[in-house]
Tab-separated table of C-alpha atoms and ligand atoms in Angstrom:
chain	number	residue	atom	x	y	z
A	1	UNK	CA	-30.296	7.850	-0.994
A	2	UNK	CA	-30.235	6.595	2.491
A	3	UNK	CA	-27.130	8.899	3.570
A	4	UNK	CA	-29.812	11.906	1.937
A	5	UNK	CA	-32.884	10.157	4.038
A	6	UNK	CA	-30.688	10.345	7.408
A	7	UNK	CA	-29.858	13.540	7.006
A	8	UNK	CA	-33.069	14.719	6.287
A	9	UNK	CA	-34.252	12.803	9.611
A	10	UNK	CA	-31.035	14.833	11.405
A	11	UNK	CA	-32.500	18.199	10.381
A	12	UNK	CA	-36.002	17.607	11.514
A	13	UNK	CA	-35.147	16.012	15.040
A	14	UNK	CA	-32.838	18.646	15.280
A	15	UNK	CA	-35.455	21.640	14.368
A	16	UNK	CA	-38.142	19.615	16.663
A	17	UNK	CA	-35.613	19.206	19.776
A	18	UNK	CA	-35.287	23.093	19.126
A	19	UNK	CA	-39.032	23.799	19.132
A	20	UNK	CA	-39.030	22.186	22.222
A	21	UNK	CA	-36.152	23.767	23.871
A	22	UNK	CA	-37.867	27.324	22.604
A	23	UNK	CA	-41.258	25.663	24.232
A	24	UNK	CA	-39.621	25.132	27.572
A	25	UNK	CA	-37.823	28.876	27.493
A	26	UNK	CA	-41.418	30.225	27.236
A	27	UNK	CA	-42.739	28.499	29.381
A	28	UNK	CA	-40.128	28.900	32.460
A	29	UNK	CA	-39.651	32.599	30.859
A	30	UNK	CA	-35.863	31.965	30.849
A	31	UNK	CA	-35.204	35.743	30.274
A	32	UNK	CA	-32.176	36.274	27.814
A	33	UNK	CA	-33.015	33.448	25.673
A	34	UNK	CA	-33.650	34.171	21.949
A	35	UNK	CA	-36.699	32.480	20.357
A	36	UNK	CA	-38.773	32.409	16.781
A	37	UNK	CA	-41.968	34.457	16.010
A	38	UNK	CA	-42.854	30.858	15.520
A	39	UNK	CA	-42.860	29.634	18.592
A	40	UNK	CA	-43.738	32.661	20.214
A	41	UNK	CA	-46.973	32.499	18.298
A	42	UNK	CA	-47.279	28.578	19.247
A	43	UNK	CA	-46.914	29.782	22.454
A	44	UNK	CA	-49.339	32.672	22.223
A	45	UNK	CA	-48.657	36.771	21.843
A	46	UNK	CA	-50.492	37.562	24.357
A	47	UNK	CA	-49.055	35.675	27.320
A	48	UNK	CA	-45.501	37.026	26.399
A	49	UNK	CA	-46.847	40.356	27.734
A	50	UNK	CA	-47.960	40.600	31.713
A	51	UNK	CA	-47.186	41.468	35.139
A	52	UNK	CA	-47.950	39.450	38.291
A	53	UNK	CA	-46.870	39.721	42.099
A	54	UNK	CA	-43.653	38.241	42.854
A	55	UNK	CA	-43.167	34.524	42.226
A	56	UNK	CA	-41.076	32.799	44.611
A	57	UNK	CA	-38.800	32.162	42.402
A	58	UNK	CA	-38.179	35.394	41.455
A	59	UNK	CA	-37.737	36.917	45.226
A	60	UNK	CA	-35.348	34.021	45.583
A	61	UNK	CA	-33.182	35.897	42.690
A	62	UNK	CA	-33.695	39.269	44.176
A	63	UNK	CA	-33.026	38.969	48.422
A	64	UNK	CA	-30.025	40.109	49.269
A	65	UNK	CA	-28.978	41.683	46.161
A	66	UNK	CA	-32.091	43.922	44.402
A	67	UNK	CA	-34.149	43.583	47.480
A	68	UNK	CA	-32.118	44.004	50.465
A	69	UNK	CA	-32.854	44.712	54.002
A	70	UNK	CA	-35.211	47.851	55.194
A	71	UNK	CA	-35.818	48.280	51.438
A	72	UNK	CA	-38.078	50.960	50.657
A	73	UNK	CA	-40.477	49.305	49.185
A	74	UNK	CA	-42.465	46.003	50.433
A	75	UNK	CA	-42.338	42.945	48.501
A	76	UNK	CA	-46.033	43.453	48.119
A	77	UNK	CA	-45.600	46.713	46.049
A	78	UNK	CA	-43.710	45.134	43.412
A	79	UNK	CA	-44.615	43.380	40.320
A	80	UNK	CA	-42.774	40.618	38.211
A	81	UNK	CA	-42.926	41.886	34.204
A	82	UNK	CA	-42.606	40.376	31.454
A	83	UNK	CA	-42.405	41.220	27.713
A	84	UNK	CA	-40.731	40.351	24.310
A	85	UNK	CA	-37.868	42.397	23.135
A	86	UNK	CA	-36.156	43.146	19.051
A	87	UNK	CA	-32.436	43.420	19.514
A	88	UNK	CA	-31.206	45.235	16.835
A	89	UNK	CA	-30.296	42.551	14.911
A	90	UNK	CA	-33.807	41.663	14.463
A	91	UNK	CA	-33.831	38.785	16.659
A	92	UNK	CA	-37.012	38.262	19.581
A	93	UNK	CA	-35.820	37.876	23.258
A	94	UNK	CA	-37.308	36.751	26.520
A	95	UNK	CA	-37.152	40.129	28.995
A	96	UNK	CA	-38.572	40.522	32.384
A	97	UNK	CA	-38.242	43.593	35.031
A	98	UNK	CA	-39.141	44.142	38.282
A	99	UNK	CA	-41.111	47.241	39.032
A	100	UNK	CA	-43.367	48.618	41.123
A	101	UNK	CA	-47.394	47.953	41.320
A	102	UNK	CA	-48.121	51.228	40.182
A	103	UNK	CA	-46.485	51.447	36.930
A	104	UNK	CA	-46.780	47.830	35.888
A	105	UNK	CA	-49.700	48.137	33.234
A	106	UNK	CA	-47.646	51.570	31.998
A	107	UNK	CA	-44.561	48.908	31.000
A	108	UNK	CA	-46.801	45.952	29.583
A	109	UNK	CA	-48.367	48.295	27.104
A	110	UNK	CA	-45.363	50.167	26.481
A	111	UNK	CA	-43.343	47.305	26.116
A	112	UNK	CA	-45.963	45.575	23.773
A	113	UNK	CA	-45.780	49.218	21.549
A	114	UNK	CA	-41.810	49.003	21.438
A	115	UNK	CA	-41.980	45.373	20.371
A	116	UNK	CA	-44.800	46.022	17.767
A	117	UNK	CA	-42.304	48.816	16.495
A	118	UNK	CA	-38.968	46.420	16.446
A	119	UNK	CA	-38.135	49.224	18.638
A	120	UNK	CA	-34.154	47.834	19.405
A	121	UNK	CA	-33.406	46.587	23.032
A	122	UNK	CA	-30.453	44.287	23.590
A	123	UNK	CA	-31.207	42.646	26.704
A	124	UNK	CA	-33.863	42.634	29.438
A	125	UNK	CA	-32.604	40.660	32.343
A	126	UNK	CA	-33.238	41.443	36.249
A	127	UNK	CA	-29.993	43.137	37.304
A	128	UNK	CA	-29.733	40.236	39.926
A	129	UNK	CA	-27.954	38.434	37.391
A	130	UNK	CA	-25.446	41.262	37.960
A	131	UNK	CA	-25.578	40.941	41.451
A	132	UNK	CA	-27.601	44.192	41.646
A	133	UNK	CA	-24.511	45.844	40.584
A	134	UNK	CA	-25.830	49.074	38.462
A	135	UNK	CA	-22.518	49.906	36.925
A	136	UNK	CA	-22.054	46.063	35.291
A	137	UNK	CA	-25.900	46.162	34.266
A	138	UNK	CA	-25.309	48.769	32.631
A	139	UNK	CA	-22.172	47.627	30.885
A	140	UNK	CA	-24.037	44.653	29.869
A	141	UNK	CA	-26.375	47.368	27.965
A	142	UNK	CA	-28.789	45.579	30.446
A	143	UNK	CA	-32.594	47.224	30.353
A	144	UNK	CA	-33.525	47.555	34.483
A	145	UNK	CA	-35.834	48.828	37.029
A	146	UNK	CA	-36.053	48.222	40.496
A	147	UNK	CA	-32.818	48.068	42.376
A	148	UNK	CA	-32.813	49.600	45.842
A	149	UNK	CA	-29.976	52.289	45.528
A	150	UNK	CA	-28.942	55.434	46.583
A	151	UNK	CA	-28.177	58.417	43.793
A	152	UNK	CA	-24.897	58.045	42.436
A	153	UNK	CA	-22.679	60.156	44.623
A	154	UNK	CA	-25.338	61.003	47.371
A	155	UNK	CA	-28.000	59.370	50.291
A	156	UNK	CA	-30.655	60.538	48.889
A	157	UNK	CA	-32.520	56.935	47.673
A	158	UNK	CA	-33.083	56.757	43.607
A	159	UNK	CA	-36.633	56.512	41.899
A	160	UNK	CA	-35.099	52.869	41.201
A	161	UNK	CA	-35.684	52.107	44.760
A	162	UNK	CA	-39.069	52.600	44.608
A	163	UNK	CA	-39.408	50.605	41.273
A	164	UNK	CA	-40.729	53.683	39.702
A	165	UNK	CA	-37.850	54.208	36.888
A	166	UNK	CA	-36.661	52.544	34.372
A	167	UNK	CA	-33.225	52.666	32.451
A	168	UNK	CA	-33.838	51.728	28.257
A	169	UNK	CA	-30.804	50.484	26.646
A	170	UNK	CA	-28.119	52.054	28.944
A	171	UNK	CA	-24.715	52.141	27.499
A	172	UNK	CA	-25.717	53.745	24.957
A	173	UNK	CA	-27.768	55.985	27.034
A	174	UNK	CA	-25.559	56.946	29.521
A	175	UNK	CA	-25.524	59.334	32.295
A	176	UNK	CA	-22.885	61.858	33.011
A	177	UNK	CA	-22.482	64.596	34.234
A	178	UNK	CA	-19.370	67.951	34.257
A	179	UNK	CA	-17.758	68.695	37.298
A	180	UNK	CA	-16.800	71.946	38.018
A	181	UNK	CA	-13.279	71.341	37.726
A	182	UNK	CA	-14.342	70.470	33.429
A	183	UNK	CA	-13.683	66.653	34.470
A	184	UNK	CA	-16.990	64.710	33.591
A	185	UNK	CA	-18.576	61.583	35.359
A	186	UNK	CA	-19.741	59.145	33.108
A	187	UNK	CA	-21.852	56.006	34.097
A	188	UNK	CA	-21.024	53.575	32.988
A	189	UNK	CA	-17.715	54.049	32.829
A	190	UNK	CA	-17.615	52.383	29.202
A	191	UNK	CA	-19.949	54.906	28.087
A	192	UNK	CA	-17.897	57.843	27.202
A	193	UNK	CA	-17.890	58.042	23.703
A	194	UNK	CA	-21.739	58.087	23.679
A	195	UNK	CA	-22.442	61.048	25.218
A	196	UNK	CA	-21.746	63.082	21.818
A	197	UNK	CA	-25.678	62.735	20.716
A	198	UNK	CA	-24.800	64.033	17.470
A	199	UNK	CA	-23.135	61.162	16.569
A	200	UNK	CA	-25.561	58.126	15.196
A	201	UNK	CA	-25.208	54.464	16.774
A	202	UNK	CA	-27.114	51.309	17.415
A	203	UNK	CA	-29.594	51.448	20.535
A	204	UNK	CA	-29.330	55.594	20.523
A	205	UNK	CA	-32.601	57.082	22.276
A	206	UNK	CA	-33.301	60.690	21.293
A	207	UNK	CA	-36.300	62.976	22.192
A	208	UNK	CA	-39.142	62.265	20.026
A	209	UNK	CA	-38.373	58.774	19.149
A	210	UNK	CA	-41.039	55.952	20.054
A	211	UNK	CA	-39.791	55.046	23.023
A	212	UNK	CA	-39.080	58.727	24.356
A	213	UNK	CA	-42.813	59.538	23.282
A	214	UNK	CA	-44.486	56.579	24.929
A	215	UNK	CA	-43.205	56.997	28.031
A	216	UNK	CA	-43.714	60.801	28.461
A	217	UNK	CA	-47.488	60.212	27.173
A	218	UNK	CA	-47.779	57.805	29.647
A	219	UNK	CA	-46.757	60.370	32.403
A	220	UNK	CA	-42.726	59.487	32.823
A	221	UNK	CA	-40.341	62.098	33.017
A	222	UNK	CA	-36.600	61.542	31.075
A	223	UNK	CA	-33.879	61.993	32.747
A	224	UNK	CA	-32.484	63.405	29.097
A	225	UNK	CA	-34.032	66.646	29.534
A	226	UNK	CA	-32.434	67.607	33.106
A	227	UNK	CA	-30.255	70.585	33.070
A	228	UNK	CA	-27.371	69.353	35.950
A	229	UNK	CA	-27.025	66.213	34.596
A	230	UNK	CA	-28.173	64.033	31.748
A	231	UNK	CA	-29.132	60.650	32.171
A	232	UNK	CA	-30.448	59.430	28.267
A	233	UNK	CA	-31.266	56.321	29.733
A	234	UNK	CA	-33.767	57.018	32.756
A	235	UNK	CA	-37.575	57.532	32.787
A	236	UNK	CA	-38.985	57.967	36.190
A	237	UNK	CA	-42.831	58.275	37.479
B	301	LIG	ZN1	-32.096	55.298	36.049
């Protein structure tokens, strides 16, 4: 009986230290970090969805790596985001994004629609945690906005740079693109076998799913639908 009672007193300190722990994630917005409906509802819905200017903290993540020198953009002109993600396992994560001013209250509500939906997104991190390097972001199946960048393969500066496009889900959403020589780029690298759309697999975004229609009704254009290239993972403003 007492063996049973300590036990019993194990499992709830343990579940309580855990409520906590989910608490403090909230409340810090540790992005990445998996937590209840439970505690997100302790915590509140609602706060789990918003944008705001920069927090120190945040710039501290992003200079020198997202946000480098004559950026295109002024730290004014961007906006932190955050929202609640479904991975496709069903579990809720933490996700933030950087993007800019203008299309802020486009990825709060679209975000709040995808979560609604259990619309699958692995991870939602700032791709500072990659050091701002696109091509392991994107490995990481890492959701992402602003990163000041050029176009793959040219000068010209990307609608990333600008923090007016966002990639969904990416390796499975890759971008490639045939040469003329029949050799195709793929990015990321990884992604090859899921540029055959025909086949079906986990985190897959095709035209006229939820996430495909929200953006374009909010005014986004995919980069699915370009001719030269496709890039399944891209919406742009
Ligand atoms: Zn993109």
């Amino acid at each position: 009986m007492r063996r049973l009672l300590t036990l019993l007193l194990a499992v709830m300190l343990a579940s309580a230290v855990s409520a906590q722990t989910a608490q403090q994630a909230l409340r810090e917005w540790k992005a990445g970090t998996r937590v209840s409906l439970k505690a997100v509802e302790e915590y509140g819905l609602e706060r789990c969805f918003a944008s705001e200017e920069i927090p120190e903290s945040v710039y501290r993540r992003m200079r020198g790596r997202s946000f480098k020198e004559g950026t295109a953009v002024r730290r004014a002109d961007l906006r932190y985001v955050r929202v609640l993600h479904y991975d496709d396992g069903g579990h809720i994560l933490l996700g933030e994004l950087v993007c800019n001013r203008m299309i802020a209250a486009d990825l709060v509500e679209i975000f709040r629609k995808l979560f609604d939906a259990r619309y699958p997104i692995e991870r939602m991190v700032l791709i500072d945690d990659y050091n701002a390097d696109d091509e392991l972001s994107m490995r990481a199946n890492n959701t992402s906005a602003f990163c000041y960048r050029a176009v793959a393969g040219s000068r010209k500066l990307s609608a990333h740079s600008r923090g007016m496009a966002v990639d969904i889900n990416p390796l499975y959403n890759p971008y490639y693109r045939d040469r003329k020589d029949g050799t195709r780029q793929v990015r990321p690298a990884t992604a090859a076998g899921y540029c055959d759309r025909s086949k079906p697999f986990a985190y897959k975004l095709t035209r006229g799913d939820l996430c495909h229609r929200l953006f374009t009704q909010h005014g986004f254009r995919w980069g699915g639908s370009w001719r030269s290239c496709k890039d399944f993972q891209h919406f742009e403003k």
